[in-house]
GROMACS .gro file of C-alpha atoms in nm:
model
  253
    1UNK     CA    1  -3.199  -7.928   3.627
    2UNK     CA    2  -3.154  -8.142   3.944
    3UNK     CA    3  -3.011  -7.934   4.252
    4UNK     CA    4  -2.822  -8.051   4.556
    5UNK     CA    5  -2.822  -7.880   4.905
    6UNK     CA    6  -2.520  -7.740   5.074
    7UNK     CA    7  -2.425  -7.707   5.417
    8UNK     CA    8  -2.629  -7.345   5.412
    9UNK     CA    9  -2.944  -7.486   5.241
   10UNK     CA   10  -2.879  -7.344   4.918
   11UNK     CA   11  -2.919  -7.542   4.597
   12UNK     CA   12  -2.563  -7.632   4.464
   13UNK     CA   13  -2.646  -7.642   4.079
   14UNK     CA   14  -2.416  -7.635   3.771
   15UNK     CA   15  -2.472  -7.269   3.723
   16UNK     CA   16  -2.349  -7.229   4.098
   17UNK     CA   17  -2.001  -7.431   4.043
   18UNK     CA   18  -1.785  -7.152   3.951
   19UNK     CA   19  -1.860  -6.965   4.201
   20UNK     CA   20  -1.838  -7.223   4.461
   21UNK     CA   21  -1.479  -7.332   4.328
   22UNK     CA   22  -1.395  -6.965   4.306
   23UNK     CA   23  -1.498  -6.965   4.682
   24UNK     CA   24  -1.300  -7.256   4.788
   25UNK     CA   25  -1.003  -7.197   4.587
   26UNK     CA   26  -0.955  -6.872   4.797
   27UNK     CA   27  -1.009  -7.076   5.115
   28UNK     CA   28  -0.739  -7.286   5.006
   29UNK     CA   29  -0.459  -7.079   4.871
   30UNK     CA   30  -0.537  -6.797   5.162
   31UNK     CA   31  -0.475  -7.108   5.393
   32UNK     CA   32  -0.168  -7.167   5.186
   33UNK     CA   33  -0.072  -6.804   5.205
   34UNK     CA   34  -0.115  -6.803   5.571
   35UNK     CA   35   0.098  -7.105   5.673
   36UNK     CA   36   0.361  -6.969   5.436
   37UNK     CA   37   0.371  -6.611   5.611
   38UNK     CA   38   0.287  -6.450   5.263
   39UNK     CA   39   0.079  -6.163   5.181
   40UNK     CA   40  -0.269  -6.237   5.138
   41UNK     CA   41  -0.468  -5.962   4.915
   42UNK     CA   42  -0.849  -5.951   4.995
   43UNK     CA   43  -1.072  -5.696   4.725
   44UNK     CA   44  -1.487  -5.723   4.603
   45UNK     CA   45  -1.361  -5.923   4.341
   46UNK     CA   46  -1.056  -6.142   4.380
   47UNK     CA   47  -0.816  -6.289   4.651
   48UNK     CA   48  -0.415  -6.276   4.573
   49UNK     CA   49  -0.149  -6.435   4.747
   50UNK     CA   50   0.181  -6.243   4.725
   51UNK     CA   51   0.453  -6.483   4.779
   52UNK     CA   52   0.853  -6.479   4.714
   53UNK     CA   53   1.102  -6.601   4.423
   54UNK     CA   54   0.944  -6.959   4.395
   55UNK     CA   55   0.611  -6.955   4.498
   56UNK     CA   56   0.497  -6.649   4.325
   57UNK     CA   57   0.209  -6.491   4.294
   58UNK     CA   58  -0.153  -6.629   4.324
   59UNK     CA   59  -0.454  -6.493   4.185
   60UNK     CA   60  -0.810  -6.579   4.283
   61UNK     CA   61  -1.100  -6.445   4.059
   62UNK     CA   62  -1.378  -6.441   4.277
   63UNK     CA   63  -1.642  -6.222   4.085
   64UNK     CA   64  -1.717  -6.242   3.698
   65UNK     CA   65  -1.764  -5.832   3.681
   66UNK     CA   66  -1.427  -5.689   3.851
   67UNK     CA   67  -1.429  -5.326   3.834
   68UNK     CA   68  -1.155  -5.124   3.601
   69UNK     CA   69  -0.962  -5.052   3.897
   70UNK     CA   70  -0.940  -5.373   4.032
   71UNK     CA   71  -0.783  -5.549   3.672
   72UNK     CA   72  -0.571  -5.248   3.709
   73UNK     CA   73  -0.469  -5.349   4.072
   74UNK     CA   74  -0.424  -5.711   3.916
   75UNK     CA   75  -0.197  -5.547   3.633
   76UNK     CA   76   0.035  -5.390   3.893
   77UNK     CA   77   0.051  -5.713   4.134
   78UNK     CA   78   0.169  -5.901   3.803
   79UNK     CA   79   0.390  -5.678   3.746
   80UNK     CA   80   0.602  -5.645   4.041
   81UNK     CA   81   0.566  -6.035   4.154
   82UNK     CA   82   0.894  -6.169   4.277
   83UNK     CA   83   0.821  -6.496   4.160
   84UNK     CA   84   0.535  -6.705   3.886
   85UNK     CA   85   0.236  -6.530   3.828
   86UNK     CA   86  -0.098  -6.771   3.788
   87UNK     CA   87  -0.404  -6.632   3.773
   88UNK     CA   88  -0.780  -6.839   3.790
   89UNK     CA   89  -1.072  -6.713   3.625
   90UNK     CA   90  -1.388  -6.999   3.681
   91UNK     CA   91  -1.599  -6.748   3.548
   92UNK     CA   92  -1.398  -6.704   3.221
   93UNK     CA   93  -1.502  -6.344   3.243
   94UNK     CA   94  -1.201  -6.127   3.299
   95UNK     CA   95  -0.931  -6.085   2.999
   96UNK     CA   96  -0.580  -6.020   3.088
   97UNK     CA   97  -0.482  -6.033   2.784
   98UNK     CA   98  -0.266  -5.737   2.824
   99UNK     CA   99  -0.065  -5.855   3.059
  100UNK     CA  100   0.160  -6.086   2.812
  101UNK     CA  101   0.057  -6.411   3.033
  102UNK     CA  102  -0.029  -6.716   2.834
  103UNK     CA  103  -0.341  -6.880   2.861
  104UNK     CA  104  -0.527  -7.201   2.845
  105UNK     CA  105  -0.898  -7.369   2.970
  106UNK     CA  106  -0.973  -7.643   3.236
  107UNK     CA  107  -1.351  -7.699   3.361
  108UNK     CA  108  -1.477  -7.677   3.665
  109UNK     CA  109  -1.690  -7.979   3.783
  110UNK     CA  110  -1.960  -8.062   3.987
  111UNK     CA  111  -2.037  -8.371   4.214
  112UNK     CA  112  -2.367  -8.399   4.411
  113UNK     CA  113  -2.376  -8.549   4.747
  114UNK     CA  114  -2.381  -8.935   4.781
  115UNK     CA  115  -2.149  -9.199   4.874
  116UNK     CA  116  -1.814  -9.321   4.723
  117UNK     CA  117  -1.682  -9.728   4.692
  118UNK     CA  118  -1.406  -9.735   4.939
  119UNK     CA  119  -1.037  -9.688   4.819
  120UNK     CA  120  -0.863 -10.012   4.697
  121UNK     CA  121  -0.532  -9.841   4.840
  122UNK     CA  122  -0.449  -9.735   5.220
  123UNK     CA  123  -0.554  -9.373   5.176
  124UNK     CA  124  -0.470  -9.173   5.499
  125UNK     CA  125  -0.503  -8.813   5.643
  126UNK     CA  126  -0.092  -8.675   5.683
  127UNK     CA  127  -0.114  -8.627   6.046
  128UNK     CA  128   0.319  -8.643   6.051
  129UNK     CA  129   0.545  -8.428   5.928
  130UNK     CA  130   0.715  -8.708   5.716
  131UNK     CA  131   0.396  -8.811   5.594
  132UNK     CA  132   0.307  -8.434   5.517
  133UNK     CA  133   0.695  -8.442   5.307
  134UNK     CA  134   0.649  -8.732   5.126
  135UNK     CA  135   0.293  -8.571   4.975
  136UNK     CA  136   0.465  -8.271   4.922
  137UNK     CA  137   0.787  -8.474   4.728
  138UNK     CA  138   0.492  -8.655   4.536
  139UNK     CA  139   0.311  -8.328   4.438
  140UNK     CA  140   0.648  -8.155   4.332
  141UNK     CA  141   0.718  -8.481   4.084
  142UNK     CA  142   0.361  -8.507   3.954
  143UNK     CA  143   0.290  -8.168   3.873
  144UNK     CA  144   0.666  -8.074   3.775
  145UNK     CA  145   0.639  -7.828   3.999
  146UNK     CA  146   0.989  -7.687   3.899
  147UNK     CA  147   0.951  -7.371   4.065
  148UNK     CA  148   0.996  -7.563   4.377
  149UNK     CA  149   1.343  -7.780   4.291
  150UNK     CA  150   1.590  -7.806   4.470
  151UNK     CA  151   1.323  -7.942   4.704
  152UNK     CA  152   1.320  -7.758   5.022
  153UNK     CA  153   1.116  -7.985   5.276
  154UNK     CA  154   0.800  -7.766   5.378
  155UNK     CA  155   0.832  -7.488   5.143
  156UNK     CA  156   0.497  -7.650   4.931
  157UNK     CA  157   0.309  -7.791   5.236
  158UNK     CA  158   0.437  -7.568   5.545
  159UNK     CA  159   0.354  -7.787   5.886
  160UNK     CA  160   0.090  -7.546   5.926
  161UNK     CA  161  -0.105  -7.584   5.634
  162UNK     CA  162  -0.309  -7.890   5.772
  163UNK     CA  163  -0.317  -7.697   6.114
  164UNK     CA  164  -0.534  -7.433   5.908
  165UNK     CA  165  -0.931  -7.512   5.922
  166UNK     CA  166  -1.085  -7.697   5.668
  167UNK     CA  167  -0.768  -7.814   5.529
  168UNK     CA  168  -0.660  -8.181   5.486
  169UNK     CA  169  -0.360  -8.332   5.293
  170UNK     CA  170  -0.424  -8.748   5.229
  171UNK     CA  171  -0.146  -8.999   5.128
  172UNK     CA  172  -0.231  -9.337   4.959
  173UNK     CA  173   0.041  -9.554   4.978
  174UNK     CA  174   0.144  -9.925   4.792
  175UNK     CA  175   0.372 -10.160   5.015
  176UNK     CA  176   0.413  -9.895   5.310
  177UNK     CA  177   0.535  -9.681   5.020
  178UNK     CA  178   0.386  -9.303   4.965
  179UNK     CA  179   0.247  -9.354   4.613
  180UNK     CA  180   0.022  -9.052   4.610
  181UNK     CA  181  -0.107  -8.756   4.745
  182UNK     CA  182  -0.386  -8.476   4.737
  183UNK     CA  183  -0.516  -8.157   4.900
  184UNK     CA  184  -0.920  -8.149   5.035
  185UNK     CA  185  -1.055  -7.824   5.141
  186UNK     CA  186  -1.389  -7.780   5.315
  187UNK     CA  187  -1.529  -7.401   5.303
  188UNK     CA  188  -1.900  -7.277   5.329
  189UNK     CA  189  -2.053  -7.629   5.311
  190UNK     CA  190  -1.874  -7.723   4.990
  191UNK     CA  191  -1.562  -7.952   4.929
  192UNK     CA  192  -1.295  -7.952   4.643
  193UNK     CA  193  -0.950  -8.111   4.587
  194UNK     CA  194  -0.589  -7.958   4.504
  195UNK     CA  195  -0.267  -8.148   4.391
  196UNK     CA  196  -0.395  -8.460   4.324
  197UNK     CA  197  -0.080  -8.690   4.183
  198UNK     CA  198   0.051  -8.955   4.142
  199UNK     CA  199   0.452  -9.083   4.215
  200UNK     CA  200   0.595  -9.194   3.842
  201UNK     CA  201   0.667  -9.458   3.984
  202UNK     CA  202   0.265  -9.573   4.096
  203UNK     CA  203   0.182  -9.463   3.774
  204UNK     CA  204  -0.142  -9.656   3.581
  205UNK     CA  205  -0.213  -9.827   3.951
  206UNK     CA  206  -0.510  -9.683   4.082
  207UNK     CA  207  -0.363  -9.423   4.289
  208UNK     CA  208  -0.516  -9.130   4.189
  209UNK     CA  209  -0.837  -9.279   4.228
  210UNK     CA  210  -0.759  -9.382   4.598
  211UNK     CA  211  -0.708  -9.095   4.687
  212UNK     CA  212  -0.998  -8.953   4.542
  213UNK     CA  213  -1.197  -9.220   4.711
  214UNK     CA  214  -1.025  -9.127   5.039
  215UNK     CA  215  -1.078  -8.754   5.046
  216UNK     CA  216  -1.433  -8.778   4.931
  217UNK     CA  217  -1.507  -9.035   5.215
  218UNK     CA  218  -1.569  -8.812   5.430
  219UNK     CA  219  -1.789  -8.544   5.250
  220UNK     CA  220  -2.015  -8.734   5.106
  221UNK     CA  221  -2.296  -8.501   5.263
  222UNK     CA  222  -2.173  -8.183   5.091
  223UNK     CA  223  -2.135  -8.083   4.673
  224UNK     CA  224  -1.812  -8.117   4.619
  225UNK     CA  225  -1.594  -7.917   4.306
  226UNK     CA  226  -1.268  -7.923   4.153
  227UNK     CA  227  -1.094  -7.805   3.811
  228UNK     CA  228  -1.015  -8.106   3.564
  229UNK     CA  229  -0.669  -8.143   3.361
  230UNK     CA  230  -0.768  -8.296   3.067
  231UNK     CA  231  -0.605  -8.620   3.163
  232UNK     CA  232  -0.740  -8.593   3.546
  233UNK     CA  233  -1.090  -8.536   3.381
  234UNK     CA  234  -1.252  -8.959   3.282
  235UNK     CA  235  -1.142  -9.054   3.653
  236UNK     CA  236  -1.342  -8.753   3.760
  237UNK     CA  237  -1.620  -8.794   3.559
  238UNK     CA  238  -1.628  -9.166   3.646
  239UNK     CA  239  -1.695  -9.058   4.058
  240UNK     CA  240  -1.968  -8.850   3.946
  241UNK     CA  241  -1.873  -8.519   3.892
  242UNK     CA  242  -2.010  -8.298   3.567
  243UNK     CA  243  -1.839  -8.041   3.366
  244UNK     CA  244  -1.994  -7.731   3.426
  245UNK     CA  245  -1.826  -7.442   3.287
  246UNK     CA  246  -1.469  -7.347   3.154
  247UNK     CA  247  -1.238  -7.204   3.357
  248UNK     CA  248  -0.946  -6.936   3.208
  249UNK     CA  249  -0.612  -6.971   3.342
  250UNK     CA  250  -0.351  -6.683   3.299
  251UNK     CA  251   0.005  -6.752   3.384
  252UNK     CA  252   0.344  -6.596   3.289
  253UNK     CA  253   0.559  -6.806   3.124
   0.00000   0.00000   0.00000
């Protein structure tokens, strides 16, 4: 199997991705967490974010063998959450199936290093805070993110949040217009992507793959990772990333 360097020298290979997304996905939400003011949880084998009413609570599986007592530990953050529980597994390894949360599979997947066409769209880094709310309006609407209506501006993406290292929130916009957004995070020589959408109104234009072509722009050096919806998944595959494993989501309902 072909291998691809990160940052660190290691080989990033397909064996490697859920770990590195289980890396990076606790660089992002403890970023998250932090520019929030929520709890962040740090254990051997996963990362939670304790957060109120509507942002809930985050879990991060970072290991694929977490001890009895921390699954217990998981069990009791579930069940006193204020808010939504979700819970990722990329390792598929840990069953929670006693907690009553339901459950469903996304892969994670793996691009090597090497360059990207340019976007067709203006895709831009959210440097102002209206350019930070419109992303935030457009991630709300494309992931029906209901938790979060009434929208309260800076509740999803906190000012902070692109303050945070690593972090970067880019806007592609149509006509001046904010037609999409997405999240890239940068941790430990590897790069992924969060809240990629689309405005319903942008829909079946390109914009998703703008801002793909944006973000990756400028990490074309490094592996980069990400978990697929199934309908996110042929524009992924189509920039050159490969499904590598399954990861298990857990969520209340």
């Amino acid at each position: 199997m072909t291998t691809e360097s990160t940052s660190t020298g290691r080989p990033a290979s397909l064996a490697e991705a859920p770990t590195l997304q289980a890396r990076n996905s606790a660089a992002f939400w403890t970023a998250t967490g932090v520019s929030r003011g929520h709890e962040v949880i740090r254990r051997r084998g996963f990362v939670a974010v304790d957060g109120d009413r509507r942002a809930g609570l985050r879990i991060l599986v970072q290991e694929p063998d977490l001890d009895p007592g921390e699954v217990a530990e998981l069990g009791e953050l579930t069940r006193r959450a204020a808010g939504p529980v979700l819970v990722e597994d990329p390792f598929s390894s840990t069953d929670l199936g006693h907690l009553g949360l339901r459950t469903w599979q996304m892969p994670v997947m793996l691009r090597p290093p090497g360059p990207v066409d340019a976007p067709a769209l203006e895709v831009t880094r959210a440097r102002r805070p209206e350019d930070l709310g419109a992303a935030e309006r457009v991630v709300i609407e494309g992931f029906e993110l209901n938790a979060f209506e009434p929208h309260r501006p800076g509740e999803l993406f906190p000012a902070g949040l692109i303050e945070q290292p690593g972090v970067d929130v880019f806007v592609a916009s149509v006509d001046g217009a904010v037609a999409g957004a997405g999240v890239r995070v940068v941790a430990d020589g590897v790069a992924s992507h969060y809240w990629i959408a689309t405005s319903s109104a942008f829909r079946s234009r390109g914009v998703g793959r703008a801002v793909m072509l944006g973000a990756l722009a400028h990490v074309t050096d490094l592996p980069a990772t990400l978990t697929a919806s199934k309908l996110g998944r042929p524009l992924y595959e189509s920039l050159g990333y490969t499904a590598a494993a399954p990861a298990t989501w857990w969520a209340s309902a």
